[in-house]
mmCIF file with all atom_site columns, C-alpha atoms in Angstrom:
data_model
loop_
_atom_site.group_PDB
_atom_site.id
_atom_site.type_symbol
_atom_site.label_atom_id
_atom_site.label_alt_id
_atom_site.label_comp_id
_atom_site.label_asym_id
_atom_site.label_entity_id
_atom_site.label_seq_id
_atom_site.pdbx_PDB_ins_code
_atom_site.Cartn_x
_atom_site.Cartn_y
_atom_site.Cartn_z
_atom_site.occupancy
_atom_site.B_iso_or_equiv
_atom_site.pdbx_formal_charge
_atom_site.auth_seq_id
_atom_site.auth_comp_id
_atom_site.auth_asym_id
_atom_site.auth_atom_id
_atom_site.pdbx_PDB_model_num
ATOM 1  C CA . UNK A 1 1  ? -16.752 -0.986  11.492  1.00 87.00 ? 749 UNK A CA 1
ATOM 2  C CA . UNK A 1 2  ? -15.472 0.259   8.130   1.00 88.00 ? 750 UNK A CA 1
ATOM 3  C CA . UNK A 1 3  ? -12.916 2.465   9.906   1.00 89.00 ? 751 UNK A CA 1
ATOM 4  C CA . UNK A 1 4  ? -11.442 -0.496  11.797  1.00 94.00 ? 752 UNK A CA 1
ATOM 5  C CA . UNK A 1 5  ? -11.299 -2.510  8.570   1.00 95.00 ? 753 UNK A CA 1
ATOM 6  C CA . UNK A 1 6  ? -9.653  0.429   6.769   1.00 93.00 ? 754 UNK A CA 1
ATOM 7  C CA . UNK A 1 7  ? -6.985  0.822   9.458   1.00 92.00 ? 755 UNK A CA 1
ATOM 8  C CA . UNK A 1 8  ? -6.346  -2.933  9.569   1.00 96.00 ? 756 UNK A CA 1
ATOM 9  C CA . UNK A 1 9  ? -5.908  -3.107  5.801   1.00 96.00 ? 757 UNK A CA 1
ATOM 10 C CA . UNK A 1 10 ? -3.594  -0.074  5.820   1.00 95.00 ? 758 UNK A CA 1
ATOM 11 C CA . UNK A 1 11 ? -1.401  -1.554  8.552   1.00 95.00 ? 759 UNK A CA 1
ATOM 12 C CA . UNK A 1 12 ? -1.317  -4.912  6.782   1.00 97.00 ? 760 UNK A CA 1
ATOM 13 C CA . UNK A 1 13 ? -0.339  -3.081  3.604   1.00 96.00 ? 761 UNK A CA 1
ATOM 14 C CA . UNK A 1 14 ? 2.547   -1.328  5.319   1.00 96.00 ? 762 UNK A CA 1
ATOM 15 C CA . UNK A 1 15 ? 3.762   -4.604  6.832   1.00 97.00 ? 763 UNK A CA 1
ATOM 16 C CA . UNK A 1 16 ? 3.375   -6.528  3.566   1.00 97.00 ? 764 UNK A CA 1
ATOM 17 C CA . UNK A 1 17 ? 5.149   -3.875  1.497   1.00 96.00 ? 765 UNK A CA 1
ATOM 18 C CA . UNK A 1 18 ? 7.973   -3.690  4.031   1.00 95.00 ? 766 UNK A CA 1
ATOM 19 C CA . UNK A 1 19 ? 8.353   -7.461  3.924   1.00 96.00 ? 767 UNK A CA 1
ATOM 20 C CA . UNK A 1 20 ? 8.274   -7.449  0.109   1.00 95.00 ? 768 UNK A CA 1
ATOM 21 C CA . UNK A 1 21 ? 10.897  -4.727  0.093   1.00 92.00 ? 769 UNK A CA 1
ATOM 22 C CA . UNK A 1 22 ? 13.298  -6.941  2.022   1.00 92.00 ? 770 UNK A CA 1
ATOM 23 C CA . UNK A 1 23 ? 12.304  -10.188 0.308   1.00 92.00 ? 771 UNK A CA 1
ATOM 24 C CA . UNK A 1 24 ? 10.997  -9.327  -3.192  1.00 92.00 ? 772 UNK A CA 1
ATOM 25 C CA . UNK A 1 25 ? 8.655   -11.768 -4.916  1.00 94.00 ? 773 UNK A CA 1
ATOM 26 C CA . UNK A 1 26 ? 5.913   -11.608 -7.535  1.00 94.00 ? 774 UNK A CA 1
ATOM 27 C CA . UNK A 1 27 ? 3.301   -12.849 -5.087  1.00 96.00 ? 775 UNK A CA 1
ATOM 28 C CA . UNK A 1 28 ? 4.403   -10.316 -2.484  1.00 95.00 ? 776 UNK A CA 1
ATOM 29 C CA . UNK A 1 29 ? 3.994   -7.540  -5.023  1.00 96.00 ? 777 UNK A CA 1
ATOM 30 C CA . UNK A 1 30 ? 0.525   -8.779  -5.985  1.00 96.00 ? 778 UNK A CA 1
ATOM 31 C CA . UNK A 1 31 ? -0.561  -8.786  -2.354  1.00 97.00 ? 779 UNK A CA 1
ATOM 32 C CA . UNK A 1 32 ? 0.897   -5.285  -1.869  1.00 96.00 ? 780 UNK A CA 1
ATOM 33 C CA . UNK A 1 33 ? -1.008  -4.020  -4.908  1.00 97.00 ? 781 UNK A CA 1
ATOM 34 C CA . UNK A 1 34 ? -4.237  -5.589  -3.675  1.00 97.00 ? 782 UNK A CA 1
ATOM 35 C CA . UNK A 1 35 ? -3.871  -4.141  -0.178  1.00 97.00 ? 783 UNK A CA 1
ATOM 36 C CA . UNK A 1 36 ? -3.086  -0.699  -1.608  1.00 96.00 ? 784 UNK A CA 1
ATOM 37 C CA . UNK A 1 37 ? -6.214  -0.863  -3.761  1.00 96.00 ? 785 UNK A CA 1
ATOM 38 C CA . UNK A 1 38 ? -8.361  -2.007  -0.851  1.00 96.00 ? 786 UNK A CA 1
ATOM 39 C CA . UNK A 1 39 ? -7.009  0.768   1.369   1.00 94.00 ? 787 UNK A CA 1
ATOM 40 C CA . UNK A 1 40 ? -7.688  3.434   -1.247  1.00 93.00 ? 788 UNK A CA 1
ATOM 41 C CA . UNK A 1 41 ? -11.173 2.053   -1.911  1.00 94.00 ? 789 UNK A CA 1
ATOM 42 C CA . UNK A 1 42 ? -12.136 1.894   1.769   1.00 93.00 ? 790 UNK A CA 1
ATOM 43 C CA . UNK A 1 43 ? -10.657 5.352   2.378   1.00 90.00 ? 791 UNK A CA 1
ATOM 44 C CA . UNK A 1 44 ? -12.639 6.801   -0.508  1.00 88.00 ? 792 UNK A CA 1
ATOM 45 C CA . UNK A 1 45 ? -15.773 5.154   0.856   1.00 91.00 ? 793 UNK A CA 1
ATOM 46 C CA . UNK A 1 46 ? -15.130 6.582   4.333   1.00 88.00 ? 794 UNK A CA 1
ATOM 47 C CA . UNK A 1 47 ? -14.673 10.093  2.955   1.00 86.00 ? 795 UNK A CA 1
ATOM 48 C CA . UNK A 1 48 ? -17.881 9.694   0.968   1.00 87.00 ? 796 UNK A CA 1
ATOM 49 C CA . UNK A 1 49 ? -20.084 8.487   3.849   1.00 89.00 ? 797 UNK A CA 1
ATOM 50 C CA . UNK A 1 50 ? -18.714 10.777  6.557   1.00 85.00 ? 798 UNK A CA 1
ATOM 51 C CA . UNK A 1 51 ? -18.431 14.525  6.699   1.00 76.00 ? 799 UNK A CA 1
ATOM 52 C CA . UNK A 1 52 ? -14.669 14.476  7.169   1.00 74.00 ? 800 UNK A CA 1
ATOM 53 C CA . UNK A 1 53 ? -12.210 17.206  6.293   1.00 76.00 ? 801 UNK A CA 1
ATOM 54 C CA . UNK A 1 54 ? -11.106 16.379  2.773   1.00 75.00 ? 802 UNK A CA 1
ATOM 55 C CA . UNK A 1 55 ? -7.795  18.263  2.972   1.00 77.00 ? 803 UNK A CA 1
ATOM 56 C CA . UNK A 1 56 ? -6.661  16.430  6.101   1.00 76.00 ? 804 UNK A CA 1
ATOM 57 C CA . UNK A 1 57 ? -7.777  13.103  4.674   1.00 77.00 ? 805 UNK A CA 1
ATOM 58 C CA . UNK A 1 58 ? -6.047  13.667  1.346   1.00 81.00 ? 806 UNK A CA 1
ATOM 59 C CA . UNK A 1 59 ? -2.737  14.636  2.964   1.00 86.00 ? 807 UNK A CA 1
ATOM 60 C CA . UNK A 1 60 ? -2.677  11.438  5.013   1.00 86.00 ? 808 UNK A CA 1
ATOM 61 C CA . UNK A 1 61 ? -3.769  9.397   1.995   1.00 86.00 ? 809 UNK A CA 1
ATOM 62 C CA . UNK A 1 62 ? -1.045  10.900  -0.160  1.00 89.00 ? 810 UNK A CA 1
ATOM 63 C CA . UNK A 1 63 ? 1.618   10.208  2.463   1.00 92.00 ? 811 UNK A CA 1
ATOM 64 C CA . UNK A 1 64 ? 0.456   6.606   2.821   1.00 93.00 ? 812 UNK A CA 1
ATOM 65 C CA . UNK A 1 65 ? 0.212   6.092   -0.951  1.00 93.00 ? 813 UNK A CA 1
ATOM 66 C CA . UNK A 1 66 ? 3.639   7.656   -1.495  1.00 94.00 ? 814 UNK A CA 1
ATOM 67 C CA . UNK A 1 67 ? 5.250   5.385   1.093   1.00 94.00 ? 815 UNK A CA 1
ATOM 68 C CA . UNK A 1 68 ? 3.631   2.259   -0.326  1.00 95.00 ? 816 UNK A CA 1
ATOM 69 C CA . UNK A 1 69 ? 4.306   3.234   -3.951  1.00 95.00 ? 817 UNK A CA 1
ATOM 70 C CA . UNK A 1 70 ? 7.980   3.833   -3.151  1.00 95.00 ? 818 UNK A CA 1
ATOM 71 C CA . UNK A 1 71 ? 8.227   0.441   -1.435  1.00 95.00 ? 819 UNK A CA 1
ATOM 72 C CA . UNK A 1 72 ? 6.533   -1.344  -4.331  1.00 95.00 ? 820 UNK A CA 1
ATOM 73 C CA . UNK A 1 73 ? 8.689   0.421   -6.934  1.00 96.00 ? 821 UNK A CA 1
ATOM 74 C CA . UNK A 1 74 ? 11.878  -0.392  -5.040  1.00 95.00 ? 822 UNK A CA 1
ATOM 75 C CA . UNK A 1 75 ? 10.837  -4.045  -4.594  1.00 94.00 ? 823 UNK A CA 1
ATOM 76 C CA . UNK A 1 76 ? 10.020  -4.305  -8.317  1.00 94.00 ? 824 UNK A CA 1
ATOM 77 C CA . UNK A 1 77 ? 13.430  -2.842  -9.158  1.00 95.00 ? 825 UNK A CA 1
ATOM 78 C CA . UNK A 1 78 ? 15.176  -5.331  -6.873  1.00 93.00 ? 826 UNK A CA 1
ATOM 79 C CA . UNK A 1 79 ? 13.144  -8.246  -8.290  1.00 91.00 ? 827 UNK A CA 1
ATOM 80 C CA . UNK A 1 80 ? 13.966  -7.236  -11.878 1.00 91.00 ? 828 UNK A CA 1
ATOM 81 C CA . UNK A 1 81 ? 17.630  -6.835  -10.991 1.00 88.00 ? 829 UNK A CA 1
ATOM 82 C CA . UNK A 1 82 ? 17.697  -10.319 -9.439  1.00 82.00 ? 830 UNK A CA 1
ATOM 83 C CA . UNK A 1 83 ? 16.000  -11.907 -12.470 1.00 78.00 ? 831 UNK A CA 1
ATOM 84 C CA . UNK A 1 84 ? 18.470  -10.273 -14.886 1.00 79.00 ? 832 UNK A CA 1
ATOM 85 C CA . UNK A 1 85 ? 21.493  -11.373 -12.872 1.00 76.00 ? 833 UNK A CA 1
ATOM 86 C CA . UNK A 1 86 ? 20.134  -14.930 -12.637 1.00 68.00 ? 834 UNK A CA 1
ATOM 87 C CA . UNK A 1 87 ? 20.177  -15.383 -16.423 1.00 63.00 ? 835 UNK A CA 1
#
């Protein structure tokens, strides 16, 4: 059950961050941060309770985190750029 929840949160995080990247907003960033945190927390819990290969898990986690972090950073940059040009 935790695995299905973890995958669902990760997919929702990818979709939310992609949406926020194309339409930056403060609320979109907050949701992206929350989904990233939930994905990392559930992934850590899954590694802890199962005897999974840590190297394989960490590589996938790093790729996911890198993708999401890049999207969030780019959306923040775009949001800051829009707020500066609006004043």
